[in-house]
Short mmCIF file of C-alpha atoms and ligand atoms in Angstrom, two decimals:
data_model
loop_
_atom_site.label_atom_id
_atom_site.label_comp_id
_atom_site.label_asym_id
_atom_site.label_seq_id
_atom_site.Cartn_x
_atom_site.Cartn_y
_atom_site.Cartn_z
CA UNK M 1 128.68 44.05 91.10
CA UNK M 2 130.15 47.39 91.85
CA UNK M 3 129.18 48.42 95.72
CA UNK M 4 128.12 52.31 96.84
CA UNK M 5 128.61 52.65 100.71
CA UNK M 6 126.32 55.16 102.19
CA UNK M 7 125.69 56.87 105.02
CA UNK M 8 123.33 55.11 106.86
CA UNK M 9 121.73 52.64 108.65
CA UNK M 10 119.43 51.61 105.95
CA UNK M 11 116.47 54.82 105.41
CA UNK M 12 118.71 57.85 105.75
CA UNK M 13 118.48 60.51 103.56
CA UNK M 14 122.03 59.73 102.72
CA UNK M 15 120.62 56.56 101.41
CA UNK M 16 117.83 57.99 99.08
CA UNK M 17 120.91 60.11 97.40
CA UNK M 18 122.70 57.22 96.82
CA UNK M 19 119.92 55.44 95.15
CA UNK M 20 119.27 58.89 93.25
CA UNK M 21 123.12 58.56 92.49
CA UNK M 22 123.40 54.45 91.37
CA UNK M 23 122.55 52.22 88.62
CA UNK M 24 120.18 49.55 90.09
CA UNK M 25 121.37 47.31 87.63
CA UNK M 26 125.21 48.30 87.82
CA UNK M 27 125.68 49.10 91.91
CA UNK M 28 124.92 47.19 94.78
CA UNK M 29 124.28 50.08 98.14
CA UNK M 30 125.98 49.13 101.27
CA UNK M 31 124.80 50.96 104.44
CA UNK M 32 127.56 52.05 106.69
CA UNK M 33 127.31 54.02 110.25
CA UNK M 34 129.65 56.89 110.38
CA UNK M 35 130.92 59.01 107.60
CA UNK M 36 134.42 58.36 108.26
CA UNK M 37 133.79 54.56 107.57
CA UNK M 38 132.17 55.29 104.15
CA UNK M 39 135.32 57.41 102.96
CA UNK M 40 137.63 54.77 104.37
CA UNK M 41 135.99 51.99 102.88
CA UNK M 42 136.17 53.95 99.17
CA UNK M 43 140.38 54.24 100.47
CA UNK M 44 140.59 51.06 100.81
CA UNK M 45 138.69 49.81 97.72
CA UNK M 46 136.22 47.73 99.99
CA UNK M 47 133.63 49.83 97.41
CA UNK M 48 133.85 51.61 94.32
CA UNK M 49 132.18 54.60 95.73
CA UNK M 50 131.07 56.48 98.75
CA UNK M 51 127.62 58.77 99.46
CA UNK M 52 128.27 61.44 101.87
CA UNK M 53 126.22 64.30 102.95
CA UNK M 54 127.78 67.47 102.86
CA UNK M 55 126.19 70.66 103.01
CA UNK M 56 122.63 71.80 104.53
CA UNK M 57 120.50 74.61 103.31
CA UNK M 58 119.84 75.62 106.98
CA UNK M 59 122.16 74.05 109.56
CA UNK M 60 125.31 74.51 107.30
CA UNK M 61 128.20 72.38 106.73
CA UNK M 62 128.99 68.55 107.57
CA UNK M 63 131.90 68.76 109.86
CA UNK M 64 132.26 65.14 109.83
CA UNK M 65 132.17 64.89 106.05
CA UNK M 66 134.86 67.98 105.49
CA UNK M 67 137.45 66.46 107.73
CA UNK M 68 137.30 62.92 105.85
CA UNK M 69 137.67 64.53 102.38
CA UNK M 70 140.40 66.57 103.63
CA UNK M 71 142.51 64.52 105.81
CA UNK M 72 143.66 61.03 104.60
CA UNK M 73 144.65 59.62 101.23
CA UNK M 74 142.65 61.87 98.46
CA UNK M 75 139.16 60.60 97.62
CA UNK M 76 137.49 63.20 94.68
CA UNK M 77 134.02 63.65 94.50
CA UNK M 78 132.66 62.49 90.79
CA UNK M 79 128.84 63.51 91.28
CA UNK M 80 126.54 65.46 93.60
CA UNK M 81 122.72 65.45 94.39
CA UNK M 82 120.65 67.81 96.32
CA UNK M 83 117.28 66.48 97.83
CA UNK M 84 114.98 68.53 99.85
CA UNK M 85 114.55 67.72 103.94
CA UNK M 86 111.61 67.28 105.36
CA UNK M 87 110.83 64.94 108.63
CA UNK M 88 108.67 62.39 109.89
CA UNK M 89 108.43 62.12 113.92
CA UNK M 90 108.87 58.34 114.70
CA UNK M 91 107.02 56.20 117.91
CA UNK M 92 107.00 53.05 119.14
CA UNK M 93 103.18 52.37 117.91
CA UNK M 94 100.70 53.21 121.27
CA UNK M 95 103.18 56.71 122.30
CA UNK M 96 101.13 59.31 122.87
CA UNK M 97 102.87 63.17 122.41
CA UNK M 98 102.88 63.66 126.29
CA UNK M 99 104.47 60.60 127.14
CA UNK M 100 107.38 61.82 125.12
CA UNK M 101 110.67 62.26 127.33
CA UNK M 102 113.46 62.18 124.37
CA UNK M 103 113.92 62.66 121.31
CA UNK M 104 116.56 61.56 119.01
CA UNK M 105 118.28 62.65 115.49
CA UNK M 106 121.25 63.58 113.71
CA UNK M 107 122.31 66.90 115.16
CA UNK M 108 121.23 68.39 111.92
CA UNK M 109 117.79 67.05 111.60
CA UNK M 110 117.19 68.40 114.98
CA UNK M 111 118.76 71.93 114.22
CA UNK M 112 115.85 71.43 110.66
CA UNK M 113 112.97 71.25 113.68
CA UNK M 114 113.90 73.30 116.81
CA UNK M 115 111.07 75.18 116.31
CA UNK M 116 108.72 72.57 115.85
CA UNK M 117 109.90 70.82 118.85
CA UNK M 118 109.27 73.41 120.91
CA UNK M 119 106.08 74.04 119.77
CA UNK M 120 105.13 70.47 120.02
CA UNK M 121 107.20 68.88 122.43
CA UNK M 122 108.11 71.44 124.57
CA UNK M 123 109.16 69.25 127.35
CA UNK M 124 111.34 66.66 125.48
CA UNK M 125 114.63 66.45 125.83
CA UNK M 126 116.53 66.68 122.47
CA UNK M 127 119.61 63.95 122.11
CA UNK M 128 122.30 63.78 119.21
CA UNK M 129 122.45 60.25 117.55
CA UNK M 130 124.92 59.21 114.49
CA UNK M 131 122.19 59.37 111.88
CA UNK M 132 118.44 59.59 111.46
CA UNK M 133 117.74 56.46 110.75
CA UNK M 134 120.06 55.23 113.68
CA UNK M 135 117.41 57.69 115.81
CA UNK M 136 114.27 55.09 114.48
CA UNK M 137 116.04 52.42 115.31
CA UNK M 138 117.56 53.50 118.76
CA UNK M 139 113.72 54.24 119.37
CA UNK M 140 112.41 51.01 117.75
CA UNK M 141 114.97 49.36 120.51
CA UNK M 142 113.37 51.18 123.16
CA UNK M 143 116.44 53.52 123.75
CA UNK M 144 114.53 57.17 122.90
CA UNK M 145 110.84 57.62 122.97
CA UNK M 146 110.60 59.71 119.39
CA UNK M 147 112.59 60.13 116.26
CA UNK M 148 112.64 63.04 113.77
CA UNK M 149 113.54 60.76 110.45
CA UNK M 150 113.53 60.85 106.67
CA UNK M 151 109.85 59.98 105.80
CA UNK M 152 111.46 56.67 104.09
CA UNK M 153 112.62 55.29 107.50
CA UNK M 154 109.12 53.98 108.46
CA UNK M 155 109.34 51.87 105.95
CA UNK M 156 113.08 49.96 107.27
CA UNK M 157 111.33 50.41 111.27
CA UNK M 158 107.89 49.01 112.55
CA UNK M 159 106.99 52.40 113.78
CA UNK M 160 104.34 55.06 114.30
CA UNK M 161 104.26 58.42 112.18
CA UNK M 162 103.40 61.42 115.05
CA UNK M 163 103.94 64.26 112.50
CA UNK M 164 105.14 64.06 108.84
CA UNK M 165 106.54 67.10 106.82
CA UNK M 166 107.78 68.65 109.94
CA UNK M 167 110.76 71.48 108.63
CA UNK M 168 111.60 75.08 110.36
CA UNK M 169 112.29 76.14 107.10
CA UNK M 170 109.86 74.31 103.91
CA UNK M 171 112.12 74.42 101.25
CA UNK M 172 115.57 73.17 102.83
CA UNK M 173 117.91 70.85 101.08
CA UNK M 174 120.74 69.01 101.31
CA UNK M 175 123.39 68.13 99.46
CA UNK M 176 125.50 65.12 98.79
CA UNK M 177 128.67 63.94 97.19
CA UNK M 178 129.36 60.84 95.59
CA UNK M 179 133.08 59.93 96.24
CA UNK M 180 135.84 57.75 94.83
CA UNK M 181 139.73 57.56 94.60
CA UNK M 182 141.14 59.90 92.19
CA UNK M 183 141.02 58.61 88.68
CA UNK M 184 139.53 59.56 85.09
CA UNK M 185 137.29 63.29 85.89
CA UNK M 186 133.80 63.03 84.75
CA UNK M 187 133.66 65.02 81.54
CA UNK M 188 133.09 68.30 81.61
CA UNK M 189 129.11 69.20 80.85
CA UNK M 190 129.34 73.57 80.92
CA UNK M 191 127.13 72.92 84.36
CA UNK M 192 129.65 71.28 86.64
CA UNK M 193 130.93 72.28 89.76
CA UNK M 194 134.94 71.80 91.33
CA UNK M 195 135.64 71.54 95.16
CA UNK M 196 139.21 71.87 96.83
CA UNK M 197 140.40 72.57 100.15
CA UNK M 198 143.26 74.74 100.92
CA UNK M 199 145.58 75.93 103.64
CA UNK M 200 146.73 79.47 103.08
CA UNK M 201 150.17 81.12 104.65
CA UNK M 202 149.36 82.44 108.05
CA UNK M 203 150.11 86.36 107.14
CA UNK M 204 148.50 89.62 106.34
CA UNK M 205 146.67 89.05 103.24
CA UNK M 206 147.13 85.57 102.33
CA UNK M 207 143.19 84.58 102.24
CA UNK M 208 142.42 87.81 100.14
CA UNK M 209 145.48 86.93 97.62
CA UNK M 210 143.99 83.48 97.46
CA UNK M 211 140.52 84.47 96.51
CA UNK M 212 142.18 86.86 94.28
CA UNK M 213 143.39 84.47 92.07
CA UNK M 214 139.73 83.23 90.96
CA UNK M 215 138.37 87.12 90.69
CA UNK M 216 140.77 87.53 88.24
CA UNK M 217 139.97 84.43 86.38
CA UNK M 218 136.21 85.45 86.95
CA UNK M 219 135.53 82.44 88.45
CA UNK M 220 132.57 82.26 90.26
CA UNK M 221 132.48 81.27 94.35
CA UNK M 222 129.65 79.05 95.33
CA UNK M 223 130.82 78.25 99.01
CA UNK M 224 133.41 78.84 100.97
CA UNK M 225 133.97 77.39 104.93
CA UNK M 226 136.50 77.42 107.23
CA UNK M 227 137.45 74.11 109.47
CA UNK M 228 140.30 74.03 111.71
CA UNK M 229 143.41 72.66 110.67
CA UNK M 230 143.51 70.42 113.78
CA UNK M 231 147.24 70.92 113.98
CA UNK M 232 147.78 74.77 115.46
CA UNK M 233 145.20 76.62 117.18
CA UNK M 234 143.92 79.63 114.76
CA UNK M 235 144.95 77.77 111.89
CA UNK M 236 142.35 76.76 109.02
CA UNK M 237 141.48 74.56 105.91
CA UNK M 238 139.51 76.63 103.47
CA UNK M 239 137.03 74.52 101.47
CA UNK M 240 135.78 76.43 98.35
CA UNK M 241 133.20 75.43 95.75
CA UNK M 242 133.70 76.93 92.32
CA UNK M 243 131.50 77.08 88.87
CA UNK M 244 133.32 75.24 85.95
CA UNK M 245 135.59 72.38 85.73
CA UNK M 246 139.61 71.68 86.03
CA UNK M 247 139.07 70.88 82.05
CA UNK M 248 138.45 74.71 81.44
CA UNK M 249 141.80 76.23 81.17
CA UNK M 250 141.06 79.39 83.81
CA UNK M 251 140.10 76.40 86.63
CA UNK M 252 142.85 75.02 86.06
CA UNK M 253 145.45 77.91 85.91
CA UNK M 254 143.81 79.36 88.98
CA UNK M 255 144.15 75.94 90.80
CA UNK M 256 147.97 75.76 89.56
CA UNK M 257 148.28 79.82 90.97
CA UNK M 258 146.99 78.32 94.34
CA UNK M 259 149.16 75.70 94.26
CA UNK M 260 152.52 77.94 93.91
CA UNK M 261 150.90 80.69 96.74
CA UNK M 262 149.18 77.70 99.34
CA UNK M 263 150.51 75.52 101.81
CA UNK M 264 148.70 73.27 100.94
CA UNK M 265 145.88 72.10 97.97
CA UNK M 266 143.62 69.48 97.45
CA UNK M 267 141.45 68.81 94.56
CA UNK M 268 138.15 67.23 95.65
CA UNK M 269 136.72 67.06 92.31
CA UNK M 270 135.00 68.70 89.16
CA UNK M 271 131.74 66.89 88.53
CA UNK M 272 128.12 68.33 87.12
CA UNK M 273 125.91 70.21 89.19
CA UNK M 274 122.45 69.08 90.16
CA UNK M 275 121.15 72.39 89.11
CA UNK M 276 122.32 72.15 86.07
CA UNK M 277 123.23 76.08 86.12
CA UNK M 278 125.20 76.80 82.83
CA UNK M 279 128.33 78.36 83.65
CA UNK M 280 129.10 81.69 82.03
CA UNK M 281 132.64 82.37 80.82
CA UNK M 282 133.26 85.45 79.27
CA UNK M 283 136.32 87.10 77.29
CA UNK M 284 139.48 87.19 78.21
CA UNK M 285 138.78 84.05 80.59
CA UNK M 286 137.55 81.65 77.85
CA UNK M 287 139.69 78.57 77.12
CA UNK M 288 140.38 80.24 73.68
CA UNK M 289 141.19 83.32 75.41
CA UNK M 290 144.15 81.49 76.82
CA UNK M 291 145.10 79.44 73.92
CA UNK M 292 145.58 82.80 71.97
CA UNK M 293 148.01 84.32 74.89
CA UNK M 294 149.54 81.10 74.90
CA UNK M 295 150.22 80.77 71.59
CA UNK M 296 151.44 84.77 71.86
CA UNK M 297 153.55 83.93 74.35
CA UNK M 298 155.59 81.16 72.39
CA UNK M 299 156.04 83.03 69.72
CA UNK M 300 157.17 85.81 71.35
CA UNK M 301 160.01 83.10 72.61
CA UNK M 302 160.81 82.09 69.44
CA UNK M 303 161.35 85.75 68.54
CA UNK M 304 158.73 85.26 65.46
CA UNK M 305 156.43 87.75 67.66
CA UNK M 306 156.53 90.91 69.88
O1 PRE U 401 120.94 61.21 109.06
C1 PRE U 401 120.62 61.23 107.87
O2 PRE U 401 119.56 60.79 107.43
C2 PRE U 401 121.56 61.81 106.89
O3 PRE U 401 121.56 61.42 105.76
C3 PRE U 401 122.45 62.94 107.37
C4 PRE U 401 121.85 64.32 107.24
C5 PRE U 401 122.97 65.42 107.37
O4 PRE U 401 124.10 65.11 107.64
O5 PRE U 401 122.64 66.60 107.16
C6 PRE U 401 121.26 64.48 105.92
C7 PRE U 401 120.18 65.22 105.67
C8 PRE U 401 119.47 65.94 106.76
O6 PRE U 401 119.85 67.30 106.63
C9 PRE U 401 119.83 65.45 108.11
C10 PRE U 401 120.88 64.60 108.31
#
């Protein structure tokens, strides 16, 4: 049986994307501890896929996701899911809300509840763990005295719920990827989505000549973030998030124009969007569009045309 590494221990949120993500009767879920471990074990073919958070509604990008799809042998992302965060506040049964010293969770589950924190646990100190679930189960080993988890981790840890539906901001989400090596796209639906990364030429200009190529292809920018190239200090990757899909011949001519002007490009993927927004093309960027200039263009060679 296929395996899908997640994020996890077992009762992250990473976890319920990946069972939102997997055939129960096709994948088998295998919970790993960091990130970087899920993406390596896709690499390697230890799994057939990886689940990977990688973008939050309120705290922002996942650092640690970014630098594993952009660093390393290519992995491409062939499906997404976006599930909405809320938290439960975890105790060893008997903890009472003053006797609460620490608390524990993934740096962006605590960034979902500052607010609430203060508010409620004013005098707790607040400590970064790998994951949330690693937070109930650092506290069902005694190690913190409260964690701020998915609401499914009580069901993987014998503890007590403090608070449930705890969230700054109601309606946040988060979204996930669902990697694998680079092989056969998923086809194209009209709702998808394509992610690449790209290093632009350090002068005047060369990040507005870049995003440039897609306004003229009227492609459509859903994200774009910056992460340090690692290598020289003011340097950067740029990871963008675009509407449509490297089938549709203006995706793919733009990614082929950022190929010639970049110093780098990676392809992460084209693969349907949970929202299932429709993507509008318009004349003159339409794949027929194209095949007509093409077409022009040939015969124009051939000296049949002018
Ligand atoms: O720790 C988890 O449960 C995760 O799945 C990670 C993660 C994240 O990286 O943003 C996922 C969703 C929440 O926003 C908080 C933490």
């Amino acid at each position: 049986m296929p395996r899908i590494a997640y994020f996890g221990p077992q009762g992250t949120f990473t976890e319920q994307a990946a069972r939102a993500l997997a055939d129960p009767r096709e994948h088998e879920l295998l919970p790993l501890d960091t990130i970087p471990a899920v993406v390596a074990a896709v690499r390697s073919g230890e799994v057939a896929a990886g689940c990977v958070p990688v973008e939050n509604s309120v705290e922002g990008a996942v650092p640690a996701t970014m630098d594993a799809l952009a660093l390393g042998e290519p992995v491409v992302a062939v499906a997404e899911h976006v599930l909405p965060v809320h938290f439960s506040v975890l105790v060893r049964p008997g903890t009472e809300a003053a006797q609460i010293q620490t608390v524990a969770s993934h740096p962006h589950g605590l960034a979902q509840v500052r607010g609430w924190l203060e508010a409620n646990l004013p005098k707790a100190t607040a400590i970064a763990v790998n994951s949330t679930a690693g937070a109930a189960r650092a506290v069902h080993a005694g190690e913190y005295d409260a964690a701020v988890s998915a609401p499914v981790a009580v069901e993987h840890y014998p503890l007590h719920e403090l608070a449930t539906g705890v969230a700054d901001v109601a309606d946040a989400v988060t979204r996930f990827l669902l990697v694998t090596r680079p092989g056969a796209l998923p086809a194209p639906t009209g709702a998808d989505r394509t992610s690449l990364v790209a290093v632009a030429v350090n002068r005047t200009g060369a990040l507005s000549g870049l995003l440039h190529e897609l306004a003229l292809r009227e492609i459509n920018l859903t994200r774009l973030e910056a992460r340090p190239t690692k290598d020289r200090f003011g340097e950067y990757r740029f990871f963008l998030d675009v509407e449509g899909h490297l089938a549709e011949q203006r995706i793919a001519d733009a990614l082929a124009a950022l190929h010639r002007r970049c110093l780098e490009v990676r392809f992460l993927g084209s693969y349907p969007r949970t929202d299932g927004t429709q993507t509008q093309v318009a004349a003159p960027t339409r794949d027929e569009d194209f095949a007509a200039a093409t077409d022009w263009v040939a015969a124009v060679r051939r000296g049949e045309r002018a």
